[in-house]
Every structure is written in structure tokens, then in C-alpha cells.
Amino acid sequence: MSRHVSPVTAFGVAAGGIAVYAAMDAIMKGLSIAHGAYAAVLWRSVAGVVLLGPVFLARRKAWPTRAALRLHGARGLIAGGSVLLFFWGLVRVPMAQGVALTFLAPLIALFLAGLTLGERIRRAAIGGSLIASLGVLAIAAGQVQARASEEMVLGSVAIIVASILYAGSLILLRRQAQVADPLEVALFTSIVLSGLLLVGAPWFAAMPMAADLPAIVAAAALGSVSAVALAWAYARAEAQVLAPVEYTAFVWSALFGWLVFAERVSPWTVAGALLIIAGCLVAVRKPAPGPQIEVAQ
């Protein structure tokens, strides 16, 4: 297929991928409420292996190198912790609020890249992080005003920690992309996560019931469709064109939260989300000529 498509088309496909991912979040939240986040993430990971494994084998590509397997293992561990904490937290907070807090991940990744990859941390990144911090404080203020339960506060903290881990997985993803294609990355992430969670399955997860299988397969399939759509779009348009599409997740999460769980979005959450998004946009803007802040090696 030709890669010469209009930016509008690529943006539309990427937006569709984000919407599909938000629908998967809604399904996973429902499964997590009913059976616990541990079981829901385990089942989705196993379903992902079942769906992607045959496709990987049918392509008859070479088995990953030892270096690639080490990367797959490291990222699977970190990304797995992020996913588990995210859905554990999402059970306790409205979807829109949870997704808004995940927008911190790109900012955290900028600083982790400086610390681990030797990249420069620009003043814009520091200013953006300060603006985003105000957004987190706005969401926290909303919880205080609403007299949020201890469970809601713990859920928000879990999602913030999940964002930190996800930012770390983004750093590893940069290295993975140099040695593996998206299908291999997705498959082996699911394999590593499934293997790790199966160890604790006898204590934290029961076998899924037949009634849960459609939701489990749907969650795995929607996650795969979203990944393919985003990969297609990013192969055909510049990242700076597509970056804002990530923030449409807030709209979709608010919609699905309202439709599926009767959740309402507070003005504090909206204000916090806007500040976090503004901070991210400030942080990634094109640098102006001037001094940079170097991270000591």
C-alpha cells in the first residue's frame, strides 16, 4: 500500500485507533471490576498470545536474537507492571480522570530519556512539566472537594505510578524498534506478561468463565486493531502531525465512562486534563535558539 496519503487521512486513522483503545479500556475496566485487575490483565495477555502467535508463525520470520529477547523481557516486565497498576486504579476512579493522569507519561519519558539515553532536557520540557503538575493538582483538588474516598485516592496514585512505568517502557520501546517489528514487540510483550502473571494465577486469578470469553477476546482484538491503526498512521505522517491525536483519548474515555459506567466528568478533571495536555504541548514544541540544559553523565 502506498505511503503517500494525506495528513488528514492519517490523522483520522490514528484518531480511530485511539477510540478503539478507549473501547478496550472500558471492557477491561468491566472485567477488572468483576474479577480483579490481575485476572483481567492475565486473560487479555493470554488472548493476545493466542491471536498474534499464529500470525507471527505464519510469517516465518527468524526467531528473535538473544539481545532482542532481553529487551522483550525487560519491557514486558515494566509494561506489565504499568498495565496492572493502571487497571487496578481505573476500577477506583472515573475513566476520564484515569486517562487524564496517563498523559503525564510523555513528560516523564522526556526526563527518563535525558537520564538514561543522554538526551538533552530542554527548558520547554521543564516548563511543560510544571504546567502539567498544576493539572495533577487540579484533579487532586477536585477529589478533595468531592471528599473522595481513600480508594479513589489510591486509584489515582496507582495510575500516576503506572504512568512512570509506562514512560520507562517507552524508552525501552525506542531500542526495541531497532531490532523488532511491531507484531513481534506486541506478541512478546504479551508472552512475557502472561508468563509472569501465570506464576501468581493460583492465588490471584481464577479460570475465566465461558460468559467472560467474548469480552476477553474483544479486549485483545481491540488492542491489536488499535496498535495496527496507529502503526499505519505513524508510517504515513509526521509524528508532530499525529501527536495531538493522543489527547482525543480523554474525550472517548469520558464518553465510554458515561455510557458504560454512568460516570460524570467533574470540572476539576476537565481543567486538570487541559493543563496536563498544555504542559505536554509546551514540552514538545520546537526548540528556539538558545542555551540547553545538559544532564550530567
mmCIF file of N, CA and C in Angstrom, residues 51 171 293:
data_model
loop_
_atom_site.group_PDB
_atom_site.id
_atom_site.type_symbol
_atom_site.label_atom_id
_atom_site.label_comp_id
_atom_site.label_asym_id
_atom_site.label_seq_id
_atom_site.Cartn_x
_atom_site.Cartn_y
_atom_site.Cartn_z
ATOM 1 N N LEU A 51 -4.069 -14.839 19.718
ATOM 2 C CA LEU A 51 -4.431 -14.133 18.488
ATOM 3 C C LEU A 51 -3.222 -13.807 17.618
ATOM 4 N N ILE A 171 10.893 4.282 26.728
ATOM 5 C CA ILE A 171 12.335 4.359 26.482
ATOM 6 C C ILE A 171 12.845 3.040 25.920
ATOM 7 N N ILE A 293 19.866 22.742 28.633
ATOM 8 C CA ILE A 293 20.275 22.221 29.936
ATOM 9 C C ILE A 293 20.769 20.801 29.749
#
